[in-house]
Structures are given as structure tokens and as C-alpha cells.
Amino acid sequence: MTTDTRSAERPPSGADDSPDEDTADPEQTTVEVRCTGHVRTAIGESDLAFTFEGTTLREFLDAFFAEYDVKDLLLAETDADASTSGWADAPDDLPGTWKKNPEGEQTRTYARVTVNGTFNEHLAGLDTELGDGDRVGLMYPFIFCC
């Protein structure tokens, strides 16, 4: 005599198979991370895959900085940390579209964060949506003077 165990595997009739919104697992995204300069030195490698909970650049950076202590190499706390004086004065009428992230979301002088090769300030800043397989570049080059 055989016993049918299929009924034990099925939910009771009328049960909802969809996950409860409060108990649903947060979405995870896996991106390719490319590091250069001081960031590469601090992390110890130039290419890695990184999985985090969420879908935005902000959520990626929060998770990445929790694992790797490189936030101070990349993000500026003030406008002064995000800019440097140039050799020439900027023209009054700048050509093209010039954007920068709001204070507190800017990169340090010379540092850059890119998504698929585009500076994040030319996308949606830290609110840029990321998908599996996207490339995030974390760049803080070595700078040498004469």
C-alpha cells in the first residue's frame, strides 16, 4: 500500500501563495564593480562582483561602504571637498548641460562614480537604478605633480 504525500505539499485550499508584503525578501542586485587608483589599493582588487539588497546606486554604495572602508575616498561631505580651483576662470555661459549632485551626494575632488561608463551626476545621481550585470566604476586616481 502506498501513501500519497502530495496533499501535504500543497497549501490548504484558499491559501494565498503570494508572499506577504511585510515578509517578502528585499530585491537583491548583483553588479560588476571596477576600482581604480586609491580605491583599488584600499580594496586589494580591481574587479569584483558585489550583491546587495536594493536596486539603486545609493543602496549599493551603502552596502559597499559597510563592507569596504572607502567612503572617505569617494564621497565629499561639502561642496568645498567636491571642488578645486582651476587654472582658468570658467566662462559666464557654460556650453552644454552642466549638472552636479546635491551637497552630501557629491564625489570628492578627482574621484568619480560611474554606472555603465556614465558619471552618476549625468544620470539620476545616487538614485540611479541598477540592474543585474551593470558596471559600477569607483575611481580615485593617483595624482602626481611635477
Coordinates of C-alpha atoms in Angstrom, one line a residue:
M1 CA 0.0 0.0 0.0
T2 CA 1.4 3.4 -1.0
T3 CA 0.7 6.7 0.7
D4 CA 0.0 9.9 -1.3
T5 CA 2.1 12.7 0.2
R6 CA 1.3 15.3 -2.5
S7 CA -1.5 16.7 -0.4
A8 CA 0.9 17.6 2.4
E9 CA 3.0 19.6 -0.1
R10 CA 0.1 21.7 -1.3
P11 CA -1.1 24.7 0.7
P12 CA -4.7 24.4 2.1
S13 CA -7.4 25.4 -0.3
G14 CA -8.0 29.1 -0.4
A15 CA -4.5 29.8 1.0
D16 CA -2.7 32.7 -0.7
D17 CA 0.5 31.6 -2.5
S18 CA 1.8 35.2 -2.9
P19 CA 4.3 36.4 -0.3
D20 CA 3.1 38.8 2.3
E21 CA 4.5 42.3 1.5
D22 CA 5.9 42.7 5.0
T23 CA 7.7 39.4 4.9
A24 CA 8.8 39.5 1.2
D25 CA 12.6 39.3 0.8
P26 CA 14.1 42.6 -0.4
E27 CA 15.2 42.5 -4.0
Q28 CA 18.9 41.7 -4.5
T29 CA 21.0 43.1 -7.3
T30 CA 24.5 41.9 -8.4
V31 CA 26.7 44.4 -10.2
E32 CA 30.2 44.3 -11.5
V33 CA 32.5 46.7 -9.6
R34 CA 35.6 48.2 -11.2
C35 CA 38.0 50.0 -8.9
T36 CA 40.9 52.2 -9.9
G37 CA 43.7 54.2 -8.1
H38 CA 43.4 54.6 -4.3
V39 CA 40.1 52.6 -4.2
R40 CA 41.8 49.6 -5.9
T41 CA 44.7 49.9 -3.4
A42 CA 42.3 50.0 -0.4
I43 CA 40.2 47.1 -1.6
G44 CA 43.0 45.0 -2.9
E45 CA 41.4 44.1 -6.3
S46 CA 40.2 45.9 -9.4
D47 CA 37.3 43.7 -10.5
L48 CA 34.7 42.1 -8.3
A49 CA 31.0 41.1 -8.3
F50 CA 29.0 42.6 -5.5
T51 CA 25.5 41.6 -4.4
F52 CA 23.4 44.0 -2.3
E53 CA 19.8 44.4 -1.2
G54 CA 18.1 47.1 -3.3
T55 CA 18.2 48.5 -6.8
T56 CA 19.7 52.0 -6.6
L57 CA 23.2 53.3 -6.6
R58 CA 22.6 54.8 -3.1
E59 CA 21.7 51.3 -1.7
F60 CA 24.7 49.8 -3.5
L61 CA 27.1 52.4 -2.0
D62 CA 25.6 52.0 1.5
A63 CA 26.2 48.2 1.3
F64 CA 29.6 48.5 -0.3
F65 CA 30.9 51.1 2.2
A66 CA 29.6 48.8 5.0
E67 CA 31.9 46.1 3.7
Y68 CA 34.8 48.2 2.4
D69 CA 36.0 51.3 4.2
V70 CA 36.4 53.6 1.1
K71 CA 33.6 56.1 1.6
D72 CA 36.1 58.9 2.5
L73 CA 38.0 58.2 -0.7
L74 CA 34.9 58.7 -2.9
L75 CA 32.2 60.9 -1.3
A76 CA 32.5 64.6 -0.3
E77 CA 30.7 65.9 2.7
T78 CA 30.7 69.5 1.5
D79 CA 30.9 71.5 -1.8
A80 CA 34.5 72.5 -0.8
D81 CA 35.5 68.8 -0.7
A82 CA 34.0 68.3 -4.1
S83 CA 35.7 71.0 -6.0
T84 CA 39.1 72.6 -6.6
S85 CA 40.2 75.8 -8.1
G86 CA 41.1 75.6 -11.8
W87 CA 43.9 77.3 -13.7
A88 CA 41.5 79.5 -15.6
D89 CA 38.2 81.2 -14.7
A90 CA 35.1 79.4 -16.1
P91 CA 33.2 81.3 -18.8
D92 CA 30.0 83.0 -17.7
D93 CA 28.0 81.0 -20.3
L94 CA 29.0 77.3 -20.0
P95 CA 28.3 75.2 -23.1
G96 CA 26.1 72.2 -22.9
T97 CA 24.3 70.9 -19.8
W98 CA 26.2 71.0 -16.5
K99 CA 24.9 69.1 -13.6
K100 CA 26.2 68.2 -10.1
N101 CA 24.8 66.1 -7.3
P102 CA 23.4 67.9 -4.3
E103 CA 25.7 68.6 -1.4
G104 CA 26.4 65.5 0.6
E105 CA 26.0 63.3 -2.5
Q106 CA 29.0 64.6 -4.5
T107 CA 32.2 62.8 -5.1
R108 CA 35.5 64.2 -3.8
T109 CA 37.7 66.2 -6.0
Y110 CA 39.1 64.0 -8.8
A111 CA 37.0 61.0 -7.6
R112 CA 34.2 59.6 -9.7
V113 CA 31.4 57.0 -9.5
T114 CA 30.1 55.7 -12.9
V115 CA 27.3 53.4 -13.9
N116 CA 28.0 51.6 -17.2
G117 CA 30.6 54.2 -18.1
T118 CA 28.5 57.3 -17.4
F119 CA 29.1 59.7 -14.5
N120 CA 26.3 59.3 -11.9
E121 CA 25.6 63.0 -11.9
H122 CA 24.6 62.7 -15.6
L123 CA 22.1 60.0 -14.7
A124 CA 19.9 60.3 -11.6
G125 CA 22.7 60.8 -9.1
L126 CA 22.6 58.3 -6.2
D127 CA 19.0 57.5 -7.1
T128 CA 20.2 55.9 -10.4
E129 CA 18.5 52.5 -10.8
L130 CA 20.9 49.5 -11.1
G131 CA 20.2 46.1 -12.6
D132 CA 22.0 42.7 -12.5
G133 CA 25.2 42.9 -14.5
D134 CA 25.5 46.7 -14.5
R135 CA 29.1 48.0 -14.1
V136 CA 29.8 50.4 -11.3
G137 CA 33.1 52.2 -11.5
L138 CA 34.7 53.6 -8.3
M139 CA 37.6 55.8 -9.3
Y140 CA 40.0 57.9 -7.3
P141 CA 43.2 58.2 -9.4
F142 CA 46.7 58.7 -8.2
I143 CA 47.7 62.3 -9.0
F144 CA 51.3 63.3 -9.3
C145 CA 52.6 66.8 -9.6
C146 CA 55.8 67.9 -11.3

